PDB file of C-alpha atoms in Angstrom:
ATOM      1  CA  MET A   1      19.334  -8.025  34.784  1.00 54.00           C
ATOM      2  CA  ASN A   2      21.262  -8.867  31.606  1.00 72.00           C
ATOM      3  CA  GLU A   3      18.243  -9.975  29.629  1.00 89.00           C
ATOM      4  CA  SER A   4      17.700  -8.547  26.169  1.00 95.00           C
ATOM      5  CA  ILE A   5      14.049  -8.084  25.193  1.00 97.00           C
ATOM      6  CA  GLY A   6      12.612  -7.324  21.778  1.00 97.00           C
ATOM      7  CA  VAL A   7       9.180  -5.718  21.583  1.00 98.00           C
ATOM      8  CA  ILE A   8       7.422  -5.821  18.194  1.00 98.00           C
ATOM      9  CA  ILE A   9       4.711  -3.198  17.858  1.00 97.00           C
ATOM     10  CA  GLY A  10       2.034  -3.395  15.176  1.00 95.00           C
ATOM     11  CA  ARG A  11      -1.611  -3.925  14.394  1.00 94.00           C
ATOM     12  CA  PHE A  12      -1.377  -7.139  12.334  1.00 95.00           C
ATOM     13  CA  GLN A  13      -4.916  -6.597  11.030  1.00 94.00           C
ATOM     14  CA  CYS A  14      -4.817  -9.279   8.332  1.00 93.00           C
ATOM     15  CA  PRO A  15      -6.249 -12.802   8.082  1.00 92.00           C
ATOM     16  CA  ASP A  16      -2.712 -14.200   7.741  1.00 93.00           C
ATOM     17  CA  LEU A  17       0.782 -12.917   8.419  1.00 94.00           C
ATOM     18  CA  THR A  18       2.058 -11.126   5.334  1.00 92.00           C
ATOM     19  CA  ALA A  19       5.582 -11.499   3.984  1.00 91.00           C
ATOM     20  CA  GLY A  20       6.294  -8.039   5.426  1.00 91.00           C
ATOM     21  CA  HIS A  21       5.112  -9.128   8.868  1.00 93.00           C
ATOM     22  CA  ARG A  22       7.383 -12.173   8.746  1.00 94.00           C
ATOM     23  CA  ASP A  23      10.344 -10.072   7.605  1.00 93.00           C
ATOM     24  CA  LEU A  24       9.907  -7.789  10.622  1.00 95.00           C
ATOM     25  CA  ILE A  25       9.468 -10.643  13.109  1.00 96.00           C
ATOM     26  CA  ASP A  26      12.401 -12.620  11.710  1.00 96.00           C
ATOM     27  CA  PHE A  27      14.601  -9.520  11.850  1.00 96.00           C
ATOM     28  CA  ALA A  28      13.797  -9.033  15.552  1.00 97.00           C
ATOM     29  CA  LEU A  29      14.495 -12.717  16.217  1.00 96.00           C
ATOM     30  CA  LYS A  30      17.951 -12.460  14.627  1.00 96.00           C
ATOM     31  CA  GLN A  31      18.997  -9.777  17.120  1.00 96.00           C
ATOM     32  CA  GLY A  32      19.547 -12.423  19.788  1.00 94.00           C
ATOM     33  CA  HIS A  33      16.941 -11.329  22.313  1.00 96.00           C
ATOM     34  CA  ASN A  34      16.103 -13.612  25.214  1.00 95.00           C
ATOM     35  CA  GLN A  35      12.385 -13.050  24.721  1.00 96.00           C
ATOM     36  CA  ILE A  36      10.035 -11.428  22.219  1.00 97.00           C
ATOM     37  CA  LEU A  37       6.953  -9.480  23.309  1.00 98.00           C
ATOM     38  CA  VAL A  38       4.387  -8.473  20.684  1.00 98.00           C
ATOM     39  CA  ALA A  39       2.365  -5.334  21.467  1.00 98.00           C
ATOM     40  CA  LEU A  40      -0.797  -5.374  19.369  1.00 97.00           C
ATOM     41  CA  GLY A  41      -2.474  -2.023  18.707  1.00 96.00           C
ATOM     42  CA  CYS A  42      -6.131  -2.016  19.736  1.00 96.00           C
ATOM     43  CA  ALA A  43      -8.524   0.618  18.392  1.00 93.00           C
ATOM     44  CA  ALA A  44     -11.255   2.270  20.439  1.00 90.00           C
ATOM     45  CA  THR A  45     -13.902   1.178  17.924  1.00 88.00           C
ATOM     46  CA  PRO A  46     -14.161  -2.592  17.317  1.00 86.00           C
ATOM     47  CA  CYS A  47     -14.909  -4.368  14.049  1.00 90.00           C
ATOM     48  CA  THR A  48     -14.237  -1.530  11.627  1.00 91.00           C
ATOM     49  CA  ARG A  49     -12.700  -1.899   8.171  1.00 91.00           C
ATOM     50  CA  ASN A  50      -9.315  -0.759   9.441  1.00 92.00           C
ATOM     51  CA  ASN A  51      -9.511  -2.779  12.660  1.00 93.00           C
ATOM     52  CA  PRO A  52     -11.693  -5.847  12.026  1.00 94.00           C
ATOM     53  CA  LEU A  53      -9.853  -8.421  14.171  1.00 94.00           C
ATOM     54  CA  HIS A  54     -10.050  -8.886  17.941  1.00 94.00           C
ATOM     55  CA  PHE A  55      -6.827  -8.971  19.987  1.00 96.00           C
ATOM     56  CA  SER A  56      -7.210 -12.696  20.750  1.00 95.00           C
ATOM     57  CA  ALA A  57      -7.704 -13.572  17.073  1.00 95.00           C
ATOM     58  CA  ARG A  58      -4.451 -11.833  16.143  1.00 96.00           C
ATOM     59  CA  VAL A  59      -2.596 -13.527  19.001  1.00 97.00           C
ATOM     60  CA  ALA A  60      -3.757 -16.926  17.720  1.00 97.00           C
ATOM     61  CA  MET A  61      -2.700 -16.022  14.155  1.00 97.00           C
ATOM     62  CA  ILE A  62       0.853 -15.070  15.183  1.00 97.00           C
ATOM     63  CA  ARG A  63       1.218 -18.026  17.572  1.00 97.00           C
ATOM     64  CA  GLU A  64       0.566 -20.438  14.712  1.00 97.00           C
ATOM     65  CA  SER A  65       3.999 -19.517  13.319  1.00 97.00           C
ATOM     66  CA  TYR A  66       5.760 -18.137  16.416  1.00 97.00           C
ATOM     67  CA  PRO A  67       4.526 -20.107  19.440  1.00 96.00           C
ATOM     68  CA  GLY A  68       7.104 -18.858  21.940  1.00 94.00           C
ATOM     69  CA  PHE A  69       6.126 -15.168  21.927  1.00 97.00           C
ATOM     70  CA  MET A  70       4.454 -13.143  24.666  1.00 97.00           C
ATOM     71  CA  PHE A  71       1.621 -10.722  23.835  1.00 98.00           C
ATOM     72  CA  MET A  72       0.067  -7.550  25.220  1.00 98.00           C
ATOM     73  CA  PRO A  73      -2.599  -5.114  23.966  1.00 97.00           C
ATOM     74  CA  ILE A  74      -1.751  -1.439  23.584  1.00 97.00           C
ATOM     75  CA  HIS A  75      -4.849   0.731  23.251  1.00 96.00           C
ATOM     76  CA  ASP A  76      -5.106   3.846  21.103  1.00 95.00           C
ATOM     77  CA  HIS A  77      -4.992   7.214  22.844  1.00 94.00           C
ATOM     78  CA  PRO A  78      -5.386  10.737  21.423  1.00 93.00           C
ATOM     79  CA  SER A  79      -2.180  11.815  23.210  1.00 96.00           C
ATOM     80  CA  ASP A  80       1.061  10.349  21.837  1.00 96.00           C
ATOM     81  CA  GLN A  81       2.766  11.120  25.139  1.00 97.00           C
ATOM     82  CA  ILE A  82       0.198   9.252  27.227  1.00 96.00           C
ATOM     83  CA  TRP A  83       0.222   6.377  24.737  1.00 97.00           C
ATOM     84  CA  SER A  84       4.014   6.201  25.023  1.00 97.00           C
ATOM     85  CA  ASP A  85       3.933   6.345  28.823  1.00 97.00           C
ATOM     86  CA  THR A  86       1.302   3.587  28.928  1.00 97.00           C
ATOM     87  CA  LEU A  87       3.344   1.421  26.562  1.00 97.00           C
ATOM     88  CA  ASP A  88       6.476   1.858  28.684  1.00 97.00           C
ATOM     89  CA  ALA A  89       4.601   1.107  31.916  1.00 97.00           C
ATOM     90  CA  THR A  90       3.020  -2.049  30.503  1.00 97.00           C
ATOM     91  CA  ILE A  91       6.340  -3.323  29.171  1.00 97.00           C
ATOM     92  CA  GLY A  92       7.817  -2.560  32.595  1.00 95.00           C
ATOM     93  CA  ASN A  93       5.187  -4.756  34.218  1.00 95.00           C
ATOM     94  CA  PHE A  94       6.371  -7.660  32.060  1.00 94.00           C
ATOM     95  CA  PHE A  95      10.077  -7.003  32.613  1.00 94.00           C
ATOM     96  CA  PRO A  96      10.509  -4.875  35.757  1.00 92.00           C
ATOM     97  CA  HIS A  97      14.276  -5.495  36.100  1.00 88.00           C
ATOM     98  CA  THR A  98      15.309  -5.327  32.439  1.00 87.00           C
ATOM     99  CA  ALA A  99      16.952  -2.244  30.953  1.00 86.00           C
ATOM    100  CA  ASN A 100      17.980  -3.665  27.553  1.00 94.00           C
ATOM    101  CA  ILE A 101      14.700  -3.363  25.645  1.00 97.00           C
ATOM    102  CA  THR A 102      14.308  -2.507  21.950  1.00 97.00           C
ATOM    103  CA  LEU A 103      11.040  -1.634  20.235  1.00 98.00           C
ATOM    104  CA  TYR A 104      10.622  -2.746  16.615  1.00 97.00           C
ATOM    105  CA  GLY A 105       8.309  -1.434  13.933  1.00 95.00           C
ATOM    106  CA  SER A 106       8.138  -1.439  10.145  1.00 87.00           C
ATOM    107  CA  ARG A 107       7.521   1.323   7.611  1.00 73.00           C
ATOM    108  CA  ASP A 108       5.159   4.097   8.847  1.00 76.00           C
ATOM    109  CA  SER A 109       5.369   2.562  12.299  1.00 84.00           C
ATOM    110  CA  PHE A 110       4.881   3.974  15.765  1.00 92.00           C
ATOM    111  CA  ALA A 111       8.436   5.381  16.051  1.00 90.00           C
ATOM    112  CA  GLY A 112       7.630   8.905  14.872  1.00 90.00           C
ATOM    113  CA  ARG A 113       4.970   9.237  17.585  1.00 93.00           C
ATOM    114  CA  TYR A 114       6.797   7.481  20.412  1.00 96.00           C
ATOM    115  CA  TYR A 115       8.132   9.611  23.288  1.00 96.00           C
ATOM    116  CA  GLY A 116       9.081   6.863  25.723  1.00 96.00           C
ATOM    117  CA  ARG A 117      12.380   5.791  27.245  1.00 95.00           C
ATOM    118  CA  PHE A 118      13.210   2.671  25.224  1.00 96.00           C
ATOM    119  CA  LYS A 119      15.302   2.600  22.072  1.00 96.00           C
ATOM    120  CA  THR A 120      13.474   2.013  18.794  1.00 96.00           C
ATOM    121  CA  CYS A 121      14.359   0.320  15.531  1.00 95.00           C
ATOM    122  CA  GLU A 122      12.448   0.792  12.280  1.00 93.00           C
ATOM    123  CA  PHE A 123      12.902  -2.106   9.879  1.00 92.00           C
ATOM    124  CA  GLU A 124      12.194  -1.891   6.165  1.00 87.00           C
ATOM    125  CA  PRO A 125      10.746  -5.276   5.075  1.00 82.00           C
ATOM    126  CA  LYS A 126      12.082  -6.827   1.892  1.00 81.00           C
ATOM    127  CA  THR A 127       8.516  -7.335   0.731  1.00 76.00           C
ATOM    128  CA  TYR A 128       5.936  -4.595   1.286  1.00 76.00           C
ATOM    129  CA  GLU A 129       2.286  -5.607   1.190  1.00 78.00           C
ATOM    130  CA  ASN A 130      -0.397  -3.006   1.724  1.00 82.00           C
ATOM    131  CA  ALA A 131      -2.515  -4.324   4.603  1.00 83.00           C
ATOM    132  CA  THR A 132      -5.498  -2.192   3.542  1.00 85.00           C
ATOM    133  CA  LYS A 133      -5.482  -3.771   0.080  1.00 87.00           C
ATOM    134  CA  TYR A 134      -5.112  -7.184   1.709  1.00 86.00           C
ATOM    135  CA  ARG A 135      -8.190  -6.565   3.889  1.00 89.00           C
ATOM    136  CA  GLU A 136     -10.144  -5.219   0.913  1.00 89.00           C
ATOM    137  CA  LYS A 137      -9.434  -8.435  -0.974  1.00 89.00           C
ATOM    138  CA  TYR A 138     -10.846 -10.583   1.833  1.00 88.00           C
ATOM    139  CA  GLY A 139     -13.581  -8.071   2.621  1.00 89.00           C
ATOM    140  CA  SER A 140     -15.054  -8.600  -0.841  1.00 89.00           C
ATOM    141  CA  THR A 141     -14.730 -12.405  -0.774  1.00 91.00           C
ATOM    142  CA  ILE A 142     -17.691 -14.548   0.226  1.00 93.00           C
ATOM    143  CA  GLY A 143     -16.982 -17.762   2.115  1.00 92.00           C
ATOM    144  CA  PHE A 144     -19.155 -20.861   2.160  1.00 94.00           C
ATOM    145  CA  ASN A 145     -18.079 -22.743   5.257  1.00 94.00           C
ATOM    146  CA  LYS A 146     -19.187 -22.672   8.893  1.00 96.00           C
ATOM    147  CA  ASP A 147     -16.122 -20.762  10.106  1.00 94.00           C
ATOM    148  CA  TYR A 148     -16.840 -17.952   7.651  1.00 93.00           C
ATOM    149  CA  ARG A 149     -20.472 -17.694   8.766  1.00 95.00           C
ATOM    150  CA  HIS A 150     -19.363 -17.792  12.403  1.00 94.00           C
ATOM    151  CA  GLY A 151     -16.936 -14.915  11.777  1.00 92.00           C
ATOM    152  CA  VAL A 152     -19.515 -12.758   9.998  1.00 92.00           C
ATOM    153  CA  ILE A 153     -22.005 -13.203  12.853  1.00 93.00           C
ATOM    154  CA  TYR A 154     -19.323 -12.492  15.438  1.00 93.00           C
ATOM    155  CA  GLY A 155     -18.375  -9.270  13.634  1.00 92.00           C
ATOM    156  CA  ALA A 156     -21.984  -8.122  13.504  1.00 92.00           C
ATOM    157  CA  TYR A 157     -22.377  -8.621  17.253  1.00 93.00           C
ATOM    158  CA  GLN A 158     -19.085  -6.939  18.193  1.00 92.00           C
ATOM    159  CA  LYS A 159     -19.599  -3.594  16.493  1.00 91.00           C
ATOM    160  CA  PHE A 160     -21.239  -0.733  18.340  1.00 92.00           C
ATOM    161  CA  ASN A 161     -24.923  -0.084  17.669  1.00 94.00           C
ATOM    162  CA  THR A 162     -25.072   2.641  15.031  1.00 95.00           C
ATOM    163  CA  VAL A 163     -27.396   5.590  14.539  1.00 97.00           C
ATOM    164  CA  TYR A 164     -27.218   6.467  10.851  1.00 97.00           C
ATOM    165  CA  GLN A 165     -27.594  10.165  10.075  1.00 98.00           C
ATOM    166  CA  THR A 166     -29.873  11.259   7.268  1.00 98.00           C
ATOM    167  CA  VAL A 167     -31.222  14.604   6.040  1.00 98.00           C
ATOM    168  CA  ASP A 168     -34.708  15.399   4.769  1.00 98.00           C
ATOM    169  CA  VAL A 169     -35.638  18.748   3.292  1.00 98.00           C
ATOM    170  CA  ALA A 170     -38.869  20.687   2.787  1.00 98.00           C
ATOM    171  CA  ILE A 171     -38.217  22.616  -0.431  1.00 98.00           C
ATOM    172  CA  PHE A 172     -40.357  25.739  -0.966  1.00 98.00           C
ATOM    173  CA  THR A 173     -40.885  27.534  -4.260  1.00 96.00           C
ATOM    174  CA  GLY A 174     -41.262  31.301  -4.597  1.00 92.00           C
ATOM    175  CA  ASN A 175     -45.054  31.089  -4.184  1.00 92.00           C
ATOM    176  CA  ASN A 176     -44.731  28.766  -1.177  1.00 92.00           C
ATOM    177  CA  ASN A 177     -45.569  25.544  -2.956  1.00 96.00           C
ATOM    178  CA  LEU A 178     -43.818  22.469  -1.572  1.00 97.00           C
ATOM    179  CA  ILE A 179     -41.673  20.046  -3.565  1.00 98.00           C
ATOM    180  CA  LEU A 180     -42.290  16.407  -2.623  1.00 98.00           C
ATOM    181  CA  GLY A 181     -41.241  13.137  -4.170  1.00 97.00           C
ATOM    182  CA  ARG A 182     -42.506   9.595  -4.563  1.00 97.00           C
ATOM    183  CA  LYS A 183     -40.851   6.196  -4.588  1.00 95.00           C
ATOM    184  CA  ASN A 184     -42.616   3.191  -6.027  1.00 94.00           C
ATOM    185  CA  ILE A 185     -41.962   1.227  -2.848  1.00 93.00           C
ATOM    186  CA  HIS A 186     -44.256   3.662  -0.982  1.00 94.00           C
ATOM    187  CA  GLY A 187     -46.986   3.547  -3.624  1.00 94.00           C
ATOM    188  CA  SER A 188     -48.913   6.816  -3.962  1.00 95.00           C
ATOM    189  CA  LYS A 189     -47.536   8.305  -0.749  1.00 97.00           C
ATOM    190  CA  PHE A 190     -45.298  11.388  -0.774  1.00 97.00           C
ATOM    191  CA  LEU A 191     -42.004  11.941   0.975  1.00 97.00           C
ATOM    192  CA  PHE A 192     -39.452  14.693   1.439  1.00 98.00           C
ATOM    193  CA  PRO A 193     -36.309  14.539  -0.707  1.00 98.00           C
ATOM    194  CA  GLY A 194     -33.269  13.469   1.273  1.00 97.00           C
ATOM    195  CA  GLY A 195     -30.912  10.651   2.094  1.00 97.00           C
ATOM    196  CA  PHE A 196     -27.933   9.483   4.122  1.00 98.00           C
ATOM    197  CA  VAL A 197     -25.261  11.903   5.268  1.00 98.00           C
ATOM    198  CA  ASP A 198     -22.024  11.131   3.442  1.00 98.00           C
ATOM    199  CA  PRO A 199     -18.724  11.038   5.392  1.00 96.00           C
ATOM    200  CA  ARG A 200     -17.380  13.526   2.822  1.00 97.00           C
ATOM    201  CA  ASP A 201     -20.075  16.129   3.607  1.00 98.00           C
ATOM    202  CA  LYS A 202     -18.641  19.137   5.433  1.00 98.00           C
ATOM    203  CA  ASN A 203     -21.809  19.662   7.478  1.00 98.00           C
ATOM    204  CA  LEU A 204     -25.559  18.928   7.412  1.00 98.00           C
ATOM    205  CA  LYS A 205     -26.352  21.845   5.079  1.00 98.00           C
ATOM    206  CA  ASP A 206     -23.766  20.503   2.655  1.00 98.00           C
ATOM    207  CA  ALA A 207     -25.505  17.114   2.865  1.00 98.00           C
ATOM    208  CA  VAL A 208     -28.879  18.771   2.111  1.00 98.00           C
ATOM    209  CA  ALA A 209     -27.519  20.574  -0.952  1.00 98.00           C
ATOM    210  CA  ARG A 210     -25.885  17.395  -2.246  1.00 98.00           C
ATOM    211  CA  GLU A 211     -28.974  15.218  -1.730  1.00 98.00           C
ATOM    212  CA  VAL A 212     -31.261  17.696  -3.502  1.00 98.00           C
ATOM    213  CA  MET A 213     -28.852  17.881  -6.427  1.00 97.00           C
ATOM    214  CA  GLU A 214     -28.635  14.074  -6.580  1.00 97.00           C
ATOM    215  CA  GLU A 215     -32.391  13.498  -6.332  1.00 97.00           C
ATOM    216  CA  ALA A 216     -33.788  16.502  -8.220  1.00 97.00           C
ATOM    217  CA  GLY A 217     -30.864  17.932 -10.192  1.00 96.00           C
ATOM    218  CA  VAL A 218     -31.348  21.455  -8.806  1.00 97.00           C
ATOM    219  CA  GLU A 219     -29.746  23.886  -6.373  1.00 97.00           C
ATOM    220  CA  VAL A 220     -31.445  25.170  -3.229  1.00 98.00           C
ATOM    221  CA  PHE A 221     -30.623  28.178  -1.056  1.00 97.00           C
ATOM    222  CA  ASP A 222     -31.477  29.583   2.396  1.00 98.00           C
ATOM    223  CA  ILE A 223     -31.084  26.119   3.931  1.00 98.00           C
ATOM    224  CA  GLU A 224     -32.343  26.179   7.523  1.00 98.00           C
ATOM    225  CA  TYR A 225     -32.089  23.437  10.128  1.00 98.00           C
ATOM    226  CA  LEU A 226     -35.416  22.725  11.864  1.00 98.00           C
ATOM    227  CA  ASP A 227     -35.087  19.674  14.147  1.00 98.00           C
ATOM    228  CA  SER A 228     -34.006  16.039  14.339  1.00 98.00           C
ATOM    229  CA  PHE A 229     -36.162  12.925  14.665  1.00 97.00           C
ATOM    230  CA  ALA A 230     -35.737   9.206  15.182  1.00 96.00           C
ATOM    231  CA  ILE A 231     -37.294   7.614  12.103  1.00 94.00           C
ATOM    232  CA  ASP A 232     -39.064   4.249  12.041  1.00 93.00           C
ATOM    233  CA  ASP A 233     -37.517   3.239   8.729  1.00 93.00           C
ATOM    234  CA  TYR A 234     -38.700  -0.184   7.551  1.00 91.00           C
ATOM    235  CA  ARG A 235     -35.136  -1.196   6.684  1.00 93.00           C
ATOM    236  CA  TYR A 236     -34.060  -0.870  10.328  1.00 94.00           C
ATOM    237  CA  ARG A 237     -37.324  -1.624  12.115  1.00 93.00           C
ATOM    238  CA  TYR A 238     -36.096  -4.882  13.629  1.00 94.00           C
ATOM    239  CA  GLU A 239     -32.416  -3.951  13.887  1.00 96.00           C
ATOM    240  CA  THR A 240     -30.416  -2.527  16.769  1.00 95.00           C
ATOM    241  CA  ASP A 241     -29.114   0.106  14.317  1.00 96.00           C
ATOM    242  CA  LYS A 242     -31.500   3.026  13.711  1.00 97.00           C
ATOM    243  CA  ILE A 243     -31.918   6.191  11.644  1.00 97.00           C
ATOM    244  CA  MET A 244     -31.878   9.760  12.921  1.00 98.00           C
ATOM    245  CA  THR A 245     -32.917  12.361  10.370  1.00 98.00           C
ATOM    246  CA  HIS A 246     -32.060  16.053  10.480  1.00 98.00           C
ATOM    247  CA  PHE A 247     -34.991  17.971   9.052  1.00 98.00           C
ATOM    248  CA  HIS A 248     -34.362  21.162   7.076  1.00 98.00           C
ATOM    249  CA  ARG A 249     -36.264  23.598   4.932  1.00 98.00           C
ATOM    250  CA  ALA A 250     -34.851  25.371   1.891  1.00 98.00           C
ATOM    251  CA  LYS A 251     -35.911  27.544  -1.050  1.00 98.00           C
ATOM    252  CA  ILE A 252     -35.731  27.041  -4.783  1.00 97.00           C
ATOM    253  CA  THR A 253     -35.970  29.605  -7.588  1.00 96.00           C
ATOM    254  CA  ASP A 254     -38.643  29.380 -10.297  1.00 93.00           C
ATOM    255  CA  SER A 255     -35.945  28.783 -12.913  1.00 94.00           C
ATOM    256  CA  GLU A 256     -34.655  25.806 -10.923  1.00 95.00           C
ATOM    257  CA  VAL A 257     -38.207  24.436 -10.556  1.00 94.00           C
ATOM    258  CA  LYS A 258     -38.415  24.195 -14.343  1.00 94.00           C
ATOM    259  CA  LYS A 259     -35.176  22.176 -14.404  1.00 94.00           C
ATOM    260  CA  MET A 260     -36.315  19.635 -11.780  1.00 94.00           C
ATOM    261  CA  ASN A 261     -36.109  15.990 -12.689  1.00 95.00           C
ATOM    262  CA  ALA A 262     -36.577  12.913 -10.483  1.00 96.00           C
ATOM    263  CA  LEU A 263     -33.188  11.237 -10.132  1.00 95.00           C
ATOM    264  CA  ASP A 264     -31.382   8.658  -8.006  1.00 94.00           C
ATOM    265  CA  ASP A 265     -34.001   6.609  -6.096  1.00 91.00           C
ATOM    266  CA  LEU A 266     -36.881   9.077  -6.559  1.00 96.00           C
ATOM    267  CA  ASP A 267     -39.421   8.032  -9.172  1.00 96.00           C
ATOM    268  CA  CYS A 268     -41.448  11.277  -9.377  1.00 96.00           C
ATOM    269  CA  LEU A 269     -41.373  14.895  -8.153  1.00 97.00           C
ATOM    270  CA  TYR A 270     -44.416  17.080  -7.450  1.00 97.00           C
ATOM    271  CA  ARG A 271     -45.106  20.749  -6.708  1.00 96.00           C
ATOM    272  CA  LEU A 272     -47.980  20.911  -4.220  1.00 96.00           C
ATOM    273  CA  SER A 273     -49.803  23.509  -2.158  1.00 95.00           C
ATOM    274  CA  LEU A 274     -49.176  23.082   1.551  1.00 93.00           C
ATOM    275  CA  ASN A 275     -52.190  22.057   3.659  1.00 92.00           C
ATOM    276  CA  ASP A 276     -53.109  19.812   6.581  1.00 93.00           C
ATOM    277  CA  SER A 277     -54.447  17.041   4.342  1.00 93.00           C
ATOM    278  CA  LEU A 278     -50.897  16.314   3.184  1.00 96.00           C
ATOM    279  CA  ILE A 279     -50.160  14.561   6.480  1.00 96.00           C
ATOM    280  CA  ASP A 280     -52.290  11.573   5.489  1.00 96.00           C
ATOM    281  CA  ASP A 281     -50.747  11.557   2.017  1.00 97.00           C
ATOM    282  CA  MET A 282     -47.212  11.136   3.338  1.00 97.00           C
ATOM    283  CA  ALA A 283     -45.326   7.834   3.585  1.00 96.00           C
ATOM    284  CA  ASP A 284     -45.281   6.568   7.177  1.00 92.00           C
ATOM    285  CA  PRO A 285     -41.779   7.694   8.149  1.00 89.00           C
ATOM    286  CA  HIS A 286     -42.526  11.208   6.834  1.00 96.00           C
ATOM    287  CA  LYS A 287     -45.932  11.800   8.446  1.00 97.00           C
ATOM    288  CA  LEU A 288     -44.091  12.940  11.566  1.00 96.00           C
ATOM    289  CA  LEU A 289     -42.013  15.408   9.548  1.00 98.00           C
ATOM    290  CA  MET A 290     -45.038  16.871   7.761  1.00 98.00           C
ATOM    291  CA  SER A 291     -46.944  17.246  11.033  1.00 97.00           C
ATOM    292  CA  TYR A 292     -43.974  19.028  12.570  1.00 97.00           C
ATOM    293  CA  LEU A 293     -43.555  21.304   9.527  1.00 97.00           C
ATOM    294  CA  LEU A 294     -47.201  22.395   9.532  1.00 97.00           C
ATOM    295  CA  ASN A 295     -47.147  23.152  13.271  1.00 96.00           C
ATOM    296  CA  TYR A 296     -43.834  24.980  12.904  1.00 96.00           C
ATOM    297  CA  LEU A 297     -45.143  27.214  10.133  1.00 94.00           C
ATOM    298  CA  LYS A 298     -48.366  27.993  12.021  1.00 93.00           C
ATOM    299  CA  GLN A 299     -46.356  29.096  15.041  1.00 90.00           C
TER     300      GLN A 299
END
């Protein structure tokens, strides 16, 4: 009943404890608690840049320096209130008869979003190390031993299968000619301008406008969404990750046609009359799109 418990809350998403982590832990230890419980934040999406390490890996890292601690996962939730209630309930399961419990966090910690019943203490570490910068340093470092290779393979298998979004666009001139491109990797075959959706794009139409500017150096207007298709892209043919393209059509003015120039990964641009024979002239992933476009226009 008279126990004093310290609960350290954090993500600890680094390959080693930083000086700031140790400052926080040592501060909690100096408060004379009977036991220390570490609540490790767990994201809903595994193996991302912000949350690359599994719960068990972080437990092992902390135990190397602080073997007597207890550990629990605390999962992210969109509601701060529900997250707080869950945290309190889980701590209560560990210490059902203890009232003297203090939650510890460092700068920009959980405290501002915590609505539970326990008292909190924010500690300012003597040494502040940006965990994101720390991860970036190791994220750009190549290792050459078995443990490194093991970790890379583990990370690849833990992440969710991904469907990458792309946009492709049928660009029409004023006299209904079609603008197509070529890449040397596809030989003499044509393809629609386009590319991957960028996380900074506001929407798919924004992605279309950006891709056309990047690949042809021109502006398009009257962008219209047509349909979406799973694409058998050679880069992902034998992967669990796949590509889903969002097919659009758009218009271009005659003055913009004169300014066109193949840029980025396009090697050439062409202005062609639209006809059924173009299906066979398209690169494999884009035959489906051309077939759809011709049927769409006929209807």
